[in-house]
Short mmCIF file of C-alpha atoms and ligand atoms in Angstrom, two decimals:
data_model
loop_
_atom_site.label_atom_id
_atom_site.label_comp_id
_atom_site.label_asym_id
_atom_site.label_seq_id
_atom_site.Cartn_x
_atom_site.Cartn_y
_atom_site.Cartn_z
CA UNK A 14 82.64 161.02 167.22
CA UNK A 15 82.79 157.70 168.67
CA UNK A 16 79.42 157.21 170.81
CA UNK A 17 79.59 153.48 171.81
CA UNK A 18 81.82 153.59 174.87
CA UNK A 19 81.37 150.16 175.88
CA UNK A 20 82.52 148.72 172.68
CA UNK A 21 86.01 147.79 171.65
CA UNK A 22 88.96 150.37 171.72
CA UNK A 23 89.77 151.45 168.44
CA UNK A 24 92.83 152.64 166.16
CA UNK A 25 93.59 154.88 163.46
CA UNK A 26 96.69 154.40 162.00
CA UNK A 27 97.43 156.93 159.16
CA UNK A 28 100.69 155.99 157.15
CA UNK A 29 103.23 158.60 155.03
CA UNK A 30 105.61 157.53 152.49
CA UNK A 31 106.64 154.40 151.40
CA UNK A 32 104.90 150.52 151.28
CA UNK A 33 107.50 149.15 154.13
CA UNK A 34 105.90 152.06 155.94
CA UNK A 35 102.57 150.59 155.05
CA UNK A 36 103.36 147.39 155.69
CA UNK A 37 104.68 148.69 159.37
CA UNK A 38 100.87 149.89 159.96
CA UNK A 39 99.28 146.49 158.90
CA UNK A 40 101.66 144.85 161.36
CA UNK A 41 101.04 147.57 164.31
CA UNK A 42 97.10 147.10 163.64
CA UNK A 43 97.77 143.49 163.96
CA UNK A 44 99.74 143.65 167.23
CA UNK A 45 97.40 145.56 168.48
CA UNK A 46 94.38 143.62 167.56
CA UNK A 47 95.55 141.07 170.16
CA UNK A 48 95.08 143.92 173.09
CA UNK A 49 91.29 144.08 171.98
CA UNK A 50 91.91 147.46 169.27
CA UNK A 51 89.71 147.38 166.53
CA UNK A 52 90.62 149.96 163.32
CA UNK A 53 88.63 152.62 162.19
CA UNK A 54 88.88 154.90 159.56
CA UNK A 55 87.48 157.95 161.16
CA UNK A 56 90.03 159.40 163.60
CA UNK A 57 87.40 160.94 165.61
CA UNK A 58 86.84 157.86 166.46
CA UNK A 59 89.96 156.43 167.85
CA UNK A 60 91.09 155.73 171.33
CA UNK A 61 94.23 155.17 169.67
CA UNK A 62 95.74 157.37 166.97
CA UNK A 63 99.05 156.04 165.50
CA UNK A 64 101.03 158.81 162.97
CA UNK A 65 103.21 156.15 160.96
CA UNK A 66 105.97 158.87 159.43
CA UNK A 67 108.19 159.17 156.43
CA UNK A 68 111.52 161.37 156.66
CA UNK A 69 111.72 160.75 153.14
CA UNK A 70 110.21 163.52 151.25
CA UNK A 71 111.09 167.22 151.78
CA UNK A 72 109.14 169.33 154.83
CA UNK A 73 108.23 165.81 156.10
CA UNK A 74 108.49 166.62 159.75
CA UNK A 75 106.32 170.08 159.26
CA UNK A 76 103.39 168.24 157.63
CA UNK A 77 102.93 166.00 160.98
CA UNK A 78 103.18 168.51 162.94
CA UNK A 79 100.50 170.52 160.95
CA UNK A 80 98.00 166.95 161.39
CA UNK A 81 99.08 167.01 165.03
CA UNK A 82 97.63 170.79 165.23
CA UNK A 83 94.11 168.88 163.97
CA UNK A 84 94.61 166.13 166.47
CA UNK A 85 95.12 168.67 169.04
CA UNK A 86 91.88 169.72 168.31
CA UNK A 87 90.08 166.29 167.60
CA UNK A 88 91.60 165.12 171.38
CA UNK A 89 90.63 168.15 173.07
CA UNK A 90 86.74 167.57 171.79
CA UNK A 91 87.12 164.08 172.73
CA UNK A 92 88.20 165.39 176.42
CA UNK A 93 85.26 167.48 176.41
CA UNK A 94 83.28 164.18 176.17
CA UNK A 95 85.11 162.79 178.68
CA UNK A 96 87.00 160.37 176.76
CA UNK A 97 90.83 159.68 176.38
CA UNK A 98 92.60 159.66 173.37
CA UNK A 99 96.24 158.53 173.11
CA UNK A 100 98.40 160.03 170.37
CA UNK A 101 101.33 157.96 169.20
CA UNK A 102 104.16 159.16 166.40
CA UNK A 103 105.71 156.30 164.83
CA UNK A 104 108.31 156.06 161.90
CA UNK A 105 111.06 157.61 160.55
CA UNK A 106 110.48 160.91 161.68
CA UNK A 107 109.66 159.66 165.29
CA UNK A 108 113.29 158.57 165.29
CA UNK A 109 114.83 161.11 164.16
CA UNK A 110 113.32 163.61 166.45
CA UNK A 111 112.66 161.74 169.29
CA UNK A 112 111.34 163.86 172.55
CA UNK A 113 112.13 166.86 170.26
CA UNK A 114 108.20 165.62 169.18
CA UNK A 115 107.01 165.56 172.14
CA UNK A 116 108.50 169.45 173.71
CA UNK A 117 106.69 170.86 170.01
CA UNK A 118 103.27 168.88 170.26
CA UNK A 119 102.51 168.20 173.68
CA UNK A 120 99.56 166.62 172.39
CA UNK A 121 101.64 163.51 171.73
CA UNK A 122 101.85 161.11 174.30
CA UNK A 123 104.06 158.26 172.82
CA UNK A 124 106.68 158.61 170.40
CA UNK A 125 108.64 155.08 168.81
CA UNK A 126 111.08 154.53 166.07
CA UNK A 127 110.88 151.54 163.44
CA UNK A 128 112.69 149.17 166.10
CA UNK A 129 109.98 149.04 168.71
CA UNK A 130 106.69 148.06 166.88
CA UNK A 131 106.61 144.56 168.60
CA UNK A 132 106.65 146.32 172.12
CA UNK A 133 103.52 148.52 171.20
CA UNK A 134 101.35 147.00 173.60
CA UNK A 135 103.22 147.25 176.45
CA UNK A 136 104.21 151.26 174.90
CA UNK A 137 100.48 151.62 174.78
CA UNK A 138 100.03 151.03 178.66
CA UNK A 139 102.91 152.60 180.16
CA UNK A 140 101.60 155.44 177.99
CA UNK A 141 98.33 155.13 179.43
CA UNK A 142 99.43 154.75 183.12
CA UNK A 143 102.73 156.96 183.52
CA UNK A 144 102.18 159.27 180.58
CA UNK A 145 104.50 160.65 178.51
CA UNK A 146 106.65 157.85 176.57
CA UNK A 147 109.75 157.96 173.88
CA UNK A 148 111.39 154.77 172.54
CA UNK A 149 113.75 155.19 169.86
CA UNK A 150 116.47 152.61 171.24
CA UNK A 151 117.37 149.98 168.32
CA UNK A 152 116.99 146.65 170.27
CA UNK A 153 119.15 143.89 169.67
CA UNK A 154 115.61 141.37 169.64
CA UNK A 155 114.08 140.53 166.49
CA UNK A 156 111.40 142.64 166.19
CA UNK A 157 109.60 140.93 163.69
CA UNK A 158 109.88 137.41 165.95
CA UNK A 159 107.36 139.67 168.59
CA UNK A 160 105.09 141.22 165.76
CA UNK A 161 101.40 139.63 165.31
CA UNK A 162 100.77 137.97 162.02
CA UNK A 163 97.76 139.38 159.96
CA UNK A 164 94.48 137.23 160.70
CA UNK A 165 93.15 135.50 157.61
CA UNK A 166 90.36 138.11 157.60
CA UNK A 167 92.53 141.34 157.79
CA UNK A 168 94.70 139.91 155.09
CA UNK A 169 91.57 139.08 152.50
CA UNK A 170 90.62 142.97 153.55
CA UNK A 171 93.86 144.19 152.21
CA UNK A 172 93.66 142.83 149.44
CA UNK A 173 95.55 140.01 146.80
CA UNK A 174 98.14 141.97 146.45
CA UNK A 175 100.46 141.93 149.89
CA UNK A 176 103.46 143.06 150.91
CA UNK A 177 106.47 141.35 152.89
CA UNK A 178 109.19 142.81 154.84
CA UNK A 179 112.14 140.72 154.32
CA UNK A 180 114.85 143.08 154.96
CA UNK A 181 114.95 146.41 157.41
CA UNK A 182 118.33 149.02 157.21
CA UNK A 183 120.87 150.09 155.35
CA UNK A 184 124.71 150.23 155.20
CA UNK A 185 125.03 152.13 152.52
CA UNK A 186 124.95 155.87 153.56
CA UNK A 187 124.28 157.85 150.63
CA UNK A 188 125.39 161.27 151.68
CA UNK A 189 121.80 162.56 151.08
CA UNK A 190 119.81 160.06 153.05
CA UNK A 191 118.46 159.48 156.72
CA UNK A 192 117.68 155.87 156.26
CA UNK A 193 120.89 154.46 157.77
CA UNK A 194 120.69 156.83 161.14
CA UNK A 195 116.40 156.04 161.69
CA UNK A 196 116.24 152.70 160.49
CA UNK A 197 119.65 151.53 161.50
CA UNK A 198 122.02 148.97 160.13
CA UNK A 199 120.93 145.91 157.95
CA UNK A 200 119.10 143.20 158.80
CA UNK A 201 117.84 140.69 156.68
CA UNK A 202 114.84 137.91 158.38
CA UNK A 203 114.94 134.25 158.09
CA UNK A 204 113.81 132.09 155.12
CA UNK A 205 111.98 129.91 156.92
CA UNK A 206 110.03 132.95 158.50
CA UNK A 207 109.63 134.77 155.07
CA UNK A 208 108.25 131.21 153.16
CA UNK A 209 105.91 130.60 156.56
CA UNK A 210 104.39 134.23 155.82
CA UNK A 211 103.73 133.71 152.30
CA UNK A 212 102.23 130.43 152.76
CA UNK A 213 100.04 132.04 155.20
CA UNK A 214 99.33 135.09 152.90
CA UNK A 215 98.43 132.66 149.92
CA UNK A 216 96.26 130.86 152.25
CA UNK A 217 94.35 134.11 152.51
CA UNK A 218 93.70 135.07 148.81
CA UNK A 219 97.20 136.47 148.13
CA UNK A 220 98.27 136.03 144.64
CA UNK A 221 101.25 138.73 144.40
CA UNK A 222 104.06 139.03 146.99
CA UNK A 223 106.04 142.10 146.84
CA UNK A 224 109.02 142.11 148.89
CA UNK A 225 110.16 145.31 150.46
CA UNK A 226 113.36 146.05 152.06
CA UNK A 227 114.85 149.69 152.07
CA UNK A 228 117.67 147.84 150.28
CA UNK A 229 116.15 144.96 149.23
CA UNK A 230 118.43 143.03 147.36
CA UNK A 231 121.42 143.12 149.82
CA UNK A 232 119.10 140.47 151.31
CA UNK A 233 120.95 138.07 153.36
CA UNK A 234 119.16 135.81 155.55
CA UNK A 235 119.56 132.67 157.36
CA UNK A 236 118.72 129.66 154.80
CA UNK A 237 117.03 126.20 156.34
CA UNK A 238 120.73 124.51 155.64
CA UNK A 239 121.78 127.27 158.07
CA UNK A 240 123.90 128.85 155.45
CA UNK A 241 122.92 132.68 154.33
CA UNK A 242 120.80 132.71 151.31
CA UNK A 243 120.80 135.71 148.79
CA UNK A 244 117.37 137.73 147.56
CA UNK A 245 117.59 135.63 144.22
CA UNK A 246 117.58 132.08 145.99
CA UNK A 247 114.85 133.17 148.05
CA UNK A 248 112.87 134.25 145.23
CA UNK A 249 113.16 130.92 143.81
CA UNK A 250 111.79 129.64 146.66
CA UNK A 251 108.92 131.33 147.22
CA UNK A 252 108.55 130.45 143.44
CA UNK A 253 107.65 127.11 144.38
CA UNK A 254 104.84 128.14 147.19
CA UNK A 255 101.21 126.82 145.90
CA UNK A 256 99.16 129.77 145.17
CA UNK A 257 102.24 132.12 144.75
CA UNK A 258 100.93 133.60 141.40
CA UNK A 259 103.62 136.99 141.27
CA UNK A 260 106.79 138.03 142.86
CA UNK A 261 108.01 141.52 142.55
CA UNK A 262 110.54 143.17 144.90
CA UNK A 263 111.49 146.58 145.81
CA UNK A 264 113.68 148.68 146.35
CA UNK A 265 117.02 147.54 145.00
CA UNK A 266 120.57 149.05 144.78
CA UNK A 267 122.33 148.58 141.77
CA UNK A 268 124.99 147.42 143.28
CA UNK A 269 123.55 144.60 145.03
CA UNK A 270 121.85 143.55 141.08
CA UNK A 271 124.14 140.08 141.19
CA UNK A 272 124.08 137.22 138.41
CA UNK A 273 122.07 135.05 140.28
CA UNK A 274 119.31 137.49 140.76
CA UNK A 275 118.79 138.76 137.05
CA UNK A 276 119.12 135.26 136.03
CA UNK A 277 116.14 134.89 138.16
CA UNK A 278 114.40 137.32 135.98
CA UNK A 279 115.23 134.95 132.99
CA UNK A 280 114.04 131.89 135.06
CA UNK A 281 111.57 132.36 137.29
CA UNK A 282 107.85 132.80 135.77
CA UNK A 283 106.19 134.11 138.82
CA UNK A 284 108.87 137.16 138.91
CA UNK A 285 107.61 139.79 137.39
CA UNK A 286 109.10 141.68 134.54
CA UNK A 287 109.50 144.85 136.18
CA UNK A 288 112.22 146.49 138.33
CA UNK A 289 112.42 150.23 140.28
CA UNK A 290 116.14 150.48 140.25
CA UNK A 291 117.30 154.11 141.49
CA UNK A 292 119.97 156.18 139.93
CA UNK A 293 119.83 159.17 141.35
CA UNK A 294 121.96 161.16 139.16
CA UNK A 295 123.68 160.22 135.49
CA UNK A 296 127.02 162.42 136.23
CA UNK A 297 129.51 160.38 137.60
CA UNK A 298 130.81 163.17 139.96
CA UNK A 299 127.26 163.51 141.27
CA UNK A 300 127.23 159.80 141.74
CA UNK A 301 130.70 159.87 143.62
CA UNK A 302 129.07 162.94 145.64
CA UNK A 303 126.07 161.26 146.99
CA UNK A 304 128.57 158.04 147.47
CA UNK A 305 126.14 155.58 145.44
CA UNK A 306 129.05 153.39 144.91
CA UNK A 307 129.06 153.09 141.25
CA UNK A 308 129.69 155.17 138.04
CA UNK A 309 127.13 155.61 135.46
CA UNK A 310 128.14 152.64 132.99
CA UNK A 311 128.06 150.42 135.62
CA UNK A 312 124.63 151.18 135.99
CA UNK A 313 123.63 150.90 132.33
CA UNK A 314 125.74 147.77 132.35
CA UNK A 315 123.23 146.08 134.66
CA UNK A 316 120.42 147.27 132.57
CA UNK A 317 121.69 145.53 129.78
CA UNK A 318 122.67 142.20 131.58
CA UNK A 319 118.92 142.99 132.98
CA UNK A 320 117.41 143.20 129.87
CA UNK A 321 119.72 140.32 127.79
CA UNK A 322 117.74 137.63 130.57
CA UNK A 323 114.25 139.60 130.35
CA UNK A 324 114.18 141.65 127.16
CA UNK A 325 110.79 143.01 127.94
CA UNK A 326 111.59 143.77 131.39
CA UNK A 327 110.30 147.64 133.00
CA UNK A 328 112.54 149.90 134.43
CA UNK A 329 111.61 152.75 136.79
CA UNK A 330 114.06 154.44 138.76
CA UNK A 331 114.48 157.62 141.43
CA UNK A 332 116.11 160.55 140.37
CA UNK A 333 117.05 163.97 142.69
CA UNK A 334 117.88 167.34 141.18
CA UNK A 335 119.91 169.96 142.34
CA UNK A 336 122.33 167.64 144.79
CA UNK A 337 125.10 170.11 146.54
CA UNK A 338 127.44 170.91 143.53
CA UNK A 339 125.69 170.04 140.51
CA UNK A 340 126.20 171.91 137.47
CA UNK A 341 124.25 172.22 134.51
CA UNK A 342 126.50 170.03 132.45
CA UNK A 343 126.20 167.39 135.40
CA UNK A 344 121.88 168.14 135.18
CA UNK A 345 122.48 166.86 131.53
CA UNK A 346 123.84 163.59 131.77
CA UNK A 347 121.04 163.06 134.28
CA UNK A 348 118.50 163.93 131.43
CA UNK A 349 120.75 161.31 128.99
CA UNK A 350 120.69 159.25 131.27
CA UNK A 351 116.36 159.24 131.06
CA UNK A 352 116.57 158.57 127.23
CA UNK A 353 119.44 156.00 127.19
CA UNK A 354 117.81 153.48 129.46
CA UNK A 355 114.25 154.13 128.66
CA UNK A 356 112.33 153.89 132.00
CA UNK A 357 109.02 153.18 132.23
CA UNK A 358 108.67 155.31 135.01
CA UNK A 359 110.39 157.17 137.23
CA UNK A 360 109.92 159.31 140.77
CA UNK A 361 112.01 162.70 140.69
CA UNK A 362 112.46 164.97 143.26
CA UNK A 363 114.33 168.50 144.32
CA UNK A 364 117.15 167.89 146.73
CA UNK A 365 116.02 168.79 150.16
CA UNK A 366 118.84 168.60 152.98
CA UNK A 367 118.27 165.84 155.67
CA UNK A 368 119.84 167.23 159.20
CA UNK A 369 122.20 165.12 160.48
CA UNK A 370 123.46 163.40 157.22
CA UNK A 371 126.55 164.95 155.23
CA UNK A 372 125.25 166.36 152.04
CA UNK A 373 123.50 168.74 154.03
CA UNK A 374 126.24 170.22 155.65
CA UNK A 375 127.91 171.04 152.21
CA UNK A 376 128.26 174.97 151.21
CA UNK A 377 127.97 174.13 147.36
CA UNK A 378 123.59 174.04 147.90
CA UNK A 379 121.82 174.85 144.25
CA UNK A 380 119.96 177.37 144.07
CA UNK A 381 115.84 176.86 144.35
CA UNK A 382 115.06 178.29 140.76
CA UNK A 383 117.89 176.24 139.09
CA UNK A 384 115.89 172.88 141.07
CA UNK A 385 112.75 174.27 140.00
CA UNK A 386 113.66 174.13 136.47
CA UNK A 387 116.02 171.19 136.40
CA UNK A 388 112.93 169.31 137.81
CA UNK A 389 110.68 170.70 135.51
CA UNK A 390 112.99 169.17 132.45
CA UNK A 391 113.30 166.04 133.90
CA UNK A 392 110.13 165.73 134.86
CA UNK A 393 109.47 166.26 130.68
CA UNK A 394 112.05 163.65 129.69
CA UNK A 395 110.47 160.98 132.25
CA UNK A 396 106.73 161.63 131.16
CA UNK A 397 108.24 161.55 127.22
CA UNK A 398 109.98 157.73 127.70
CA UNK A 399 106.82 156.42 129.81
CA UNK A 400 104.17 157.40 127.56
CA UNK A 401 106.53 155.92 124.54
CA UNK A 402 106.29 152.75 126.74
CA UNK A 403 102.97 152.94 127.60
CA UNK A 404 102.33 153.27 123.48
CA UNK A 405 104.45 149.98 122.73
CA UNK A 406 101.77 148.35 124.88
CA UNK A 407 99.07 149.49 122.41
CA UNK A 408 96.64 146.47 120.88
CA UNK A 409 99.13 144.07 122.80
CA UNK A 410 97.70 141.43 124.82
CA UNK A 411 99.01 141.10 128.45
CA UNK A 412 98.40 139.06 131.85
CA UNK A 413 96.30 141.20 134.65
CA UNK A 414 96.00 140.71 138.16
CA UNK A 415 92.75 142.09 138.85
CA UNK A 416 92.76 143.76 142.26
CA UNK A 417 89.72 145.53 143.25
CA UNK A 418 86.45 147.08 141.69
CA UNK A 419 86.87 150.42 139.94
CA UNK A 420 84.80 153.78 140.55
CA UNK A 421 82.25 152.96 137.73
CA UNK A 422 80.30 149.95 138.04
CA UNK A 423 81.19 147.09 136.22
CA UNK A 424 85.21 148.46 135.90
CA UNK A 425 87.83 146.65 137.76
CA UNK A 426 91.26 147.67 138.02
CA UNK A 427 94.23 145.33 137.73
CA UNK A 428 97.84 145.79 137.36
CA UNK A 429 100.10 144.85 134.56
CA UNK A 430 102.98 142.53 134.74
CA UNK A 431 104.71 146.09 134.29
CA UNK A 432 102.93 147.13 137.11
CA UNK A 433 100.50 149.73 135.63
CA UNK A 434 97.28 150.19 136.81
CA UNK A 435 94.79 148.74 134.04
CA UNK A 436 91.08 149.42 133.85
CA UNK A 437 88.56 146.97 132.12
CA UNK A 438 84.76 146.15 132.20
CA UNK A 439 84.63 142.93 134.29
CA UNK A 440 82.19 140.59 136.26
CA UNK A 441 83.53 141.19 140.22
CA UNK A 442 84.28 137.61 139.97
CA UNK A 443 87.62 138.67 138.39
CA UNK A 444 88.89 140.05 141.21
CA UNK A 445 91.80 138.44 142.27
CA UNK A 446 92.09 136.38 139.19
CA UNK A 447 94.64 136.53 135.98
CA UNK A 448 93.21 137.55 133.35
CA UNK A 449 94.62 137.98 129.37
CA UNK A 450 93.82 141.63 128.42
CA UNK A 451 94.34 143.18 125.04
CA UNK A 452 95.37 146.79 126.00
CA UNK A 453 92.83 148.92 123.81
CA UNK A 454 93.48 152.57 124.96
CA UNK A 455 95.99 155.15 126.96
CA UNK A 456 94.08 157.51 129.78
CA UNK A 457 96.48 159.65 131.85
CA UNK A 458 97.30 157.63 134.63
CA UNK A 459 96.41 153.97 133.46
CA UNK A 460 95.62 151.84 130.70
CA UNK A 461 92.26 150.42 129.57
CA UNK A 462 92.08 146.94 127.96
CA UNK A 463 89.63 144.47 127.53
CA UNK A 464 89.08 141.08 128.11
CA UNK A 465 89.95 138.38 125.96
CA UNK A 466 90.71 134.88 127.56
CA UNK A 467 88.98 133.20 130.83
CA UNK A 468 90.88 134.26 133.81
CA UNK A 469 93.58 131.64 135.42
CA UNK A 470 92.69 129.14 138.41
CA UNK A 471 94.31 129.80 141.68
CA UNK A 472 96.36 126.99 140.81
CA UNK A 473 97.94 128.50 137.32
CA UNK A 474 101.19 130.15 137.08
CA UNK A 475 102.20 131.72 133.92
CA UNK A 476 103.85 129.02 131.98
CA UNK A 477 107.03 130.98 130.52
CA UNK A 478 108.86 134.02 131.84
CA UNK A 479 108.24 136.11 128.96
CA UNK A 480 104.08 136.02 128.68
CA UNK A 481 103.25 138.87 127.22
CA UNK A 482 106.33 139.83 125.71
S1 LIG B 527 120.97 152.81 149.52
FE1 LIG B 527 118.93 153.74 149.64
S2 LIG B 527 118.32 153.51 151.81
FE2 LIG B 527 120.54 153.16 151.71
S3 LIG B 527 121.46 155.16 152.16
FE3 LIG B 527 121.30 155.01 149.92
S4 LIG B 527 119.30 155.94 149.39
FE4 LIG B 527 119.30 155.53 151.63
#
């Protein structure tokens, strides 16, 4: 319980779901730490407490309103004390429900969709002075034009590893997902903007920028010739900031994979060789069904072209089972699918209807066992093709971006240029340099390797695309 009233107000933001979600929190915490809010970690704590929701993942709605039954209780204590707490639900879910939040959890005083993070201040009072407060308009204002940049000293907290928001919506509509309706149409921020961040991130200690876009690679922002530059010619770009040690970028459509951006995978040494590309579903009907656009040998068509420029490069995708009218001989090209392209890695999930979008209105639903089971085959076929890749990484020497200190002392834990978490006996020092690691052993989860060269300066970048390889 917080006991120093006279201090600074402070937030908890607690984040579901995906790293544009997380990188939404960073940039709330930000704006917020120019109104005097300090984060904590302990929502008992808080003056502020920010839910930052996902609609992603099934019963997503349910489980905030199960931590707004704890808040309830964690605000009512706080009352006792005679201190008030302001509850806020951000996110997806916050714009998809709306006041429907605030008639089922009175306890919530503010409610804002994706769109209005850059008025939370002036949310924050109204909220405080008239009470009860929903804003889920999509405002025709750049939103991240209004949004505090990270201060050099929040962004060396978080980490060398940092995320970028260059692109927000979607025009796709998949027939299965909510993304289009809460995060609204596409919109792609300025070069100029993007390269001005990531100078300012390097400046910090970054030395990997992911960029994250719910459709990533239909990036299409305004260039500094005033024409509208692609993802790929960005990338090459930010290739050339000093201290830009890694790119990666996620998550991407297949049908947005053009030339110029897998011929940035053969080109561009700072790019990492690794790529979550979501499928979905193998069967061509499926695929037609969930309108994804493209038929399965499209899609293995890009891997190829993918893996012609960067032979080594690893592919992870997103799979869901039991879509509206799949069959068992559809569930089976799926699983082909798994072994044909060889992923690395892959998230799988049950189909779970979304209100509101048109899958879920379909009378053709699969039966719960029938997901159950599906999932629990595909689930085999995945784990089979990433431990084979894991294996081909066996006494191979790779390059390591060591991000933090491990659980024992003396471990650190890095990532791979494949992007698995790898666990070696290191001096702290490391941290947040490149280091060559020959990968000795396979645990569950990660890899454990162990050192073999003197890390890279801050001023190396890997000298050829394919290090490693
Ligand atoms: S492309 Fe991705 S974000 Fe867009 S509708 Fe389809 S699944 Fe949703």
């Amino acid at each position: 319980m917080r006991t120093d009233m006279s201090g600074p107000r402070k937030l908890h933001v607690k984040s579901y779901g995906c790293q544009m979600n997380v990188y939404d929190s960073h940039r709330m915490a930000d704006t917020l730490a120019r109104d005097g809010f300090v984060e904590t970690m302990e929502p008992a704590e808080a003056d502020l407490i920010i839910l930052n929701t996902c609609h992603i993942r099934e019963k997503a709605a349910e489980k905030v309103y199960s931590e707004l039954g704890r808040i309830r209780r964690l605000k009512g204590r706080a009352a006792r004390d005679g201190r008030r707490v302001l509850v806020a639900v951000a996110g997806c879910v916050a714009q998809a429900e709306g006041e429907e939040i605030i008639r089922r959890a009175p306890v919530v005083d503010l409610v804002f969709g994706p769109q209005s993070y850059h008025r939370l201040p002036d949310l924050v009072a109204r909220a405080e002075r008239d009470g009860k407060v929903v804003d889920t308009e999509f405002p025709v204002e750049d939103k991240f034009d209004h949004l505090a940049p990270a201060s050099a000293a929040a962004t060396r907290a978080r980490g060398v590893t940092a995320f970028v928001t260059v692109q927000e919506g979607c025009d796709k509509f998949c027939t299965f997902c909510v993304v289009p309706y809460t995060r609204g149409a596409e919109m792609s921020r300025p070069v100029g903007k993007i390269v001005a961040e990531a100078e300012r991130l390097v400046d910090a200690g970054v030395r990997e920028v992911r960029l994250i876009g719910q459709n990533v690679n239909a990036y299409h922002g305004e260039g500094p010739d005033g024409r509208t530059w692609s993802l790929a010619r960005l990338l090459y770009r930010l290739a050339e900031v000093p201290g830009v040690a890694q790119l990666r970028y996620t998550t991407s459509h297949p049908c947005d994979m053009d030339d110029e951006l897998i011929a940035a995978h053969r080109d561009l040494a700072p790019l990492m060789p690794q790529l979550h590309l979501p499928v979905q579903s193998g069967s061509d009907r499926i695929l037609a069904a969930m309108n994804r656009r493209h038929a399965r040998t499209d899609y293995l068509d890009v891997i190829a072209r993918l893996r012609t420029a960067r032979p080594d490069i690893a592919l992870t995708s997103d799979f869901i089972v039991g879509f509206p009218g799949e069959t068992e001989e559809d569930f089976h090209v799926t699983l082909a699918i798994v072994d044909d392209v060889g992923y690395a890695g892959a998230f799988s999930f049950k189909y779970s209807p979304r209100p509101g979008t048109p899958a879920a209105a379909r009378s053709d639903q699969v039966e719960e066992a029938d997901k159950v089971e599906r999932l629990a085959r595909l689930q085999q076929a995945i784990d089979r093709n990433a431990r084979a890749f894991n294996e081909s990484l066996l006494g191979r020497t790779v390059e390591v971006l060591f991000e933090k200190e491990g659980r024992r002392p003396g471990q650190l834990i890095g990532r791979s240029p494949y992007l698995q978490p790898v666990q070696v006996m290191a001096a702290t020092s490391f941290v947040g340099e490149i280091a060559a690691i020959r990968i000795a052993a396979l645990g569950t989860n990660s890899l454990f390797g162990t050192l073999e060269l003197s890390p890279h300066t801050h001023d190396d970048k890997p000298t050829t695309a394919c290090a490693g390889s």
